Amino acid sequence: IGGMGGNAAGVVGVNWRVQIMPLKFLSSGGWGYNSDAIAAVDYYTSATQANDKAYNPSSPSIFLGTSNSWGGGGYSSLMETAIRNGAAVNNHFIAAGGNSRTNNDSSPFYPASYTTLPTAGWEAVTSVASIDSTGGLSYFSNYGATSVDIGAPGSNILSSTPGESYEYLSGTSMATPHVAGALALFAGSFPQAGRRELREVLLSTTRATTSLNGKVVSNGRLDTLAGLTELASRYSGSYPTYLVTGPSSVNEGVSVTLTITTTNVDNGTTLYWSISGVQSGDITPPTTTGSVVVNSNTATVTFSTVNDSLLEGPETLVFNLYSNSGRTSLKAAKSVTINDTSNGITYTWGTTGNDNLVGGSGRD
């Protein structure tokens, strides 16, 4: 669903920046009670009604739905009701299709096989099958021409694991968050689009895939770019965009200019920025916040990195761009690696006996 890219660390997510609410009802061994799963879904529905900007205009957050990489336990009317209550407030429920190589049309797998159509008037449950790197249906994946909606990468996915480590994992549990992440990217990029519209775009822009033909509702696999392109065609000319460009890596002592490019942003608009990830005194001017004014859809921010004698190692400067002075509405970001080129401090060593070292200005 999320993971910063372009920083040579770990893995990259569908979203480089995204808010995730973890709802835990399973043990570390992967077991839990259906009643606790219901409580988790109900909690999210209540949080949506209290904090989603559709219900609380002062909130900047979009509560899009839940990503459910779990399953089993059979049908539960209480769980179905919980999911349908979420659909009533336009929450998506993205669910793993299962890993038993079975047809969910004839052998339902829950929670992926629940439906919200009878009560909510739209299908909030999106069931996900797994594909491998060749585009084939993963050997373990469940399927269903009418009950599984879409395929997504789920075989040998490099994943973050506890203890700041990574390993390759497989399952529809890996495919599901790709779809949840795509919906989050759609919603964040085009907030004027309706929640139900996002799912329609998701399924109507899949890429036709032979292995999924007749195996999933859409006959295809996730195509995030196609979805974004479709949304852009529907809302082009009305939505402002922001991009920050500049060098990705510099040596300390170099002046860095970041260029902000916008579309559909009025001349004279003030944008706000912040800097993090560098030690105090390593950039000039030393301020870590500021603002710029857009002129002809562009603006620049320039700062200098300090060339000192300290052995600090590389630092990653993160430049965040916001549309509001409170710096809560993030619009774009740029990371710049500052390489340490110093040789360290030169030390003066005393000789036998008493030696007096008298400091001057600067570091001693």
Short mmCIF file of C-alpha atoms in Angstrom, two decimals, residues 210-342:
data_model
loop_
_atom_site.label_atom_id
_atom_site.label_comp_id
_atom_site.label_asym_id
_atom_site.label_seq_id
_atom_site.Cartn_x
_atom_site.Cartn_y
_atom_site.Cartn_z
CA THR A 210 -5.16 -14.39 -20.87
CA SER A 211 -4.73 -16.33 -17.63
CA LEU A 212 -7.56 -14.36 -16.01
CA ASN A 213 -10.05 -14.57 -18.87
CA GLY A 214 -13.12 -16.25 -17.44
CA LYS A 215 -11.40 -16.48 -14.06
CA VAL A 216 -12.21 -13.03 -12.67
CA VAL A 217 -15.03 -10.55 -13.28
CA SER A 218 -12.85 -7.99 -15.09
CA ASN A 219 -10.89 -10.60 -17.09
CA GLY A 220 -7.77 -8.62 -16.30
CA ARG A 221 -5.08 -7.45 -13.92
CA LEU A 222 -4.54 -4.20 -12.07
CA ASP A 223 -3.36 -1.33 -14.31
CA THR A 224 -2.81 1.64 -12.05
CA LEU A 225 -1.60 3.95 -14.82
CA ALA A 226 -4.67 3.23 -16.92
CA GLY A 227 -6.89 4.07 -13.95
CA LEU A 228 -5.13 7.35 -13.30
CA THR A 229 -5.28 8.21 -17.00
CA GLU A 230 -9.02 7.57 -17.09
CA LEU A 231 -9.59 9.75 -14.02
CA ALA A 232 -7.44 12.49 -15.53
CA SER A 233 -9.56 12.43 -18.69
CA ARG A 234 -12.68 12.86 -16.57
CA TYR A 235 -11.32 15.67 -14.42
CA SER A 236 -8.68 17.31 -16.62
CA GLY A 237 -8.44 21.05 -16.34
CA SER A 238 -10.07 21.19 -12.92
CA TYR A 239 -7.58 19.69 -10.52
CA PRO A 240 -4.31 21.39 -9.48
CA THR A 241 -1.11 19.35 -9.67
CA TYR A 242 2.27 19.92 -8.05
CA LEU A 243 5.72 18.57 -8.89
CA VAL A 244 9.12 19.21 -7.27
CA THR A 245 12.21 18.48 -9.36
CA GLY A 246 15.93 18.88 -8.76
CA PRO A 247 19.07 16.85 -8.17
CA SER A 248 18.72 13.52 -6.39
CA SER A 249 22.25 13.59 -4.98
CA VAL A 250 24.83 16.33 -4.27
CA ASN A 251 28.13 16.65 -2.42
CA GLU A 252 28.19 18.85 0.66
CA GLY A 253 29.10 22.45 -0.09
CA VAL A 254 26.96 22.57 -3.25
CA SER A 255 24.07 24.95 -3.82
CA VAL A 256 20.81 23.13 -4.55
CA THR A 257 17.83 24.58 -6.43
CA LEU A 258 14.49 22.80 -6.36
CA THR A 259 11.93 23.75 -9.00
CA ILE A 260 8.22 23.64 -8.22
CA THR A 261 5.97 23.17 -11.25
CA THR A 262 2.19 23.43 -10.99
CA THR A 263 -0.88 23.20 -13.19
CA ASN A 264 -4.23 24.81 -12.54
CA VAL A 265 -2.77 26.92 -9.72
CA ASP A 266 -3.42 30.69 -9.83
CA ASN A 267 -0.56 33.17 -10.14
CA GLY A 268 0.26 34.67 -6.77
CA THR A 269 -0.69 31.54 -4.84
CA THR A 270 1.50 30.99 -1.78
CA LEU A 271 2.81 27.48 -1.17
CA TYR A 272 4.54 26.34 2.01
CA TRP A 273 7.48 24.00 2.46
CA SER A 274 9.44 22.22 5.16
CA ILE A 275 12.79 20.43 5.27
CA SER A 276 13.71 17.43 7.40
CA GLY A 277 16.41 14.77 7.56
CA VAL A 278 19.47 17.00 7.94
CA GLN A 279 21.34 18.02 11.07
CA SER A 280 21.17 21.60 12.31
CA GLY A 281 23.77 23.75 10.62
CA ASP A 282 24.21 21.52 7.58
CA ILE A 283 22.22 23.80 5.27
CA THR A 284 22.08 27.55 4.80
CA PRO A 285 19.93 29.42 5.38
CA PRO A 286 19.40 27.22 8.45
CA THR A 287 15.60 27.62 8.46
CA THR A 288 13.63 24.40 7.94
CA THR A 289 10.34 26.01 6.87
CA GLY A 290 9.38 28.68 4.40
CA SER A 291 7.04 29.71 1.62
CA VAL A 292 7.14 30.56 -2.08
CA VAL A 293 4.79 32.35 -4.46
CA VAL A 294 3.74 30.70 -7.72
CA ASN A 295 4.35 32.77 -10.84
CA SER A 296 3.44 31.36 -14.26
CA ASN A 297 2.99 27.91 -12.71
CA THR A 298 6.52 27.78 -11.32
CA ALA A 299 8.58 28.68 -8.26
CA THR A 300 12.05 27.82 -6.96
CA VAL A 301 13.68 27.24 -3.60
CA THR A 302 17.46 27.42 -3.25
CA PHE A 303 19.65 26.47 -0.30
CA SER A 304 23.31 25.60 0.20
CA THR A 305 24.74 22.56 1.89
CA VAL A 306 27.57 23.22 4.35
CA ASN A 307 31.00 21.72 3.69
CA ASP A 308 32.42 20.99 7.13
CA SER A 309 35.14 18.75 8.53
CA LEU A 310 32.80 16.42 10.43
CA LEU A 311 32.52 12.80 9.42
CA GLU A 312 28.72 12.47 9.44
CA GLY A 313 28.00 10.11 6.57
CA PRO A 314 25.35 10.82 3.92
CA GLU A 315 22.15 12.58 4.89
CA THR A 316 18.80 12.48 3.07
CA LEU A 317 17.14 15.86 2.88
CA VAL A 318 13.38 15.57 2.45
CA PHE A 319 11.63 18.61 0.98
CA ASN A 320 7.86 18.62 1.51
CA LEU A 321 5.51 21.00 -0.29
CA TYR A 322 2.14 21.99 1.19
CA SER A 323 -0.79 24.09 0.05
CA ASN A 324 -1.64 25.40 3.52
CA SER A 325 0.29 27.31 6.18
CA GLY A 326 -0.46 24.63 8.77
CA ARG A 327 1.49 22.19 6.57
CA THR A 328 -1.05 19.40 6.78
CA SER A 329 -2.05 19.23 3.09
CA LEU A 330 1.01 17.63 1.45
CA LYS A 331 1.13 18.15 -2.32
CA ALA A 332 4.59 16.96 -3.39
CA ALA A 333 7.93 15.84 -2.01
CA LYS A 334 11.53 15.54 -3.14
CA SER A 335 14.47 13.70 -1.55
CA VAL A 336 18.07 14.83 -2.01
CA THR A 337 21.00 12.78 -0.74
CA ILE A 338 23.83 14.95 0.63
CA ASN A 339 27.12 13.07 0.34
CA ASP A 340 29.73 13.60 3.07
CA THR A 341 33.04 14.53 1.42
CA SER A 342 34.97 15.52 4.55
#
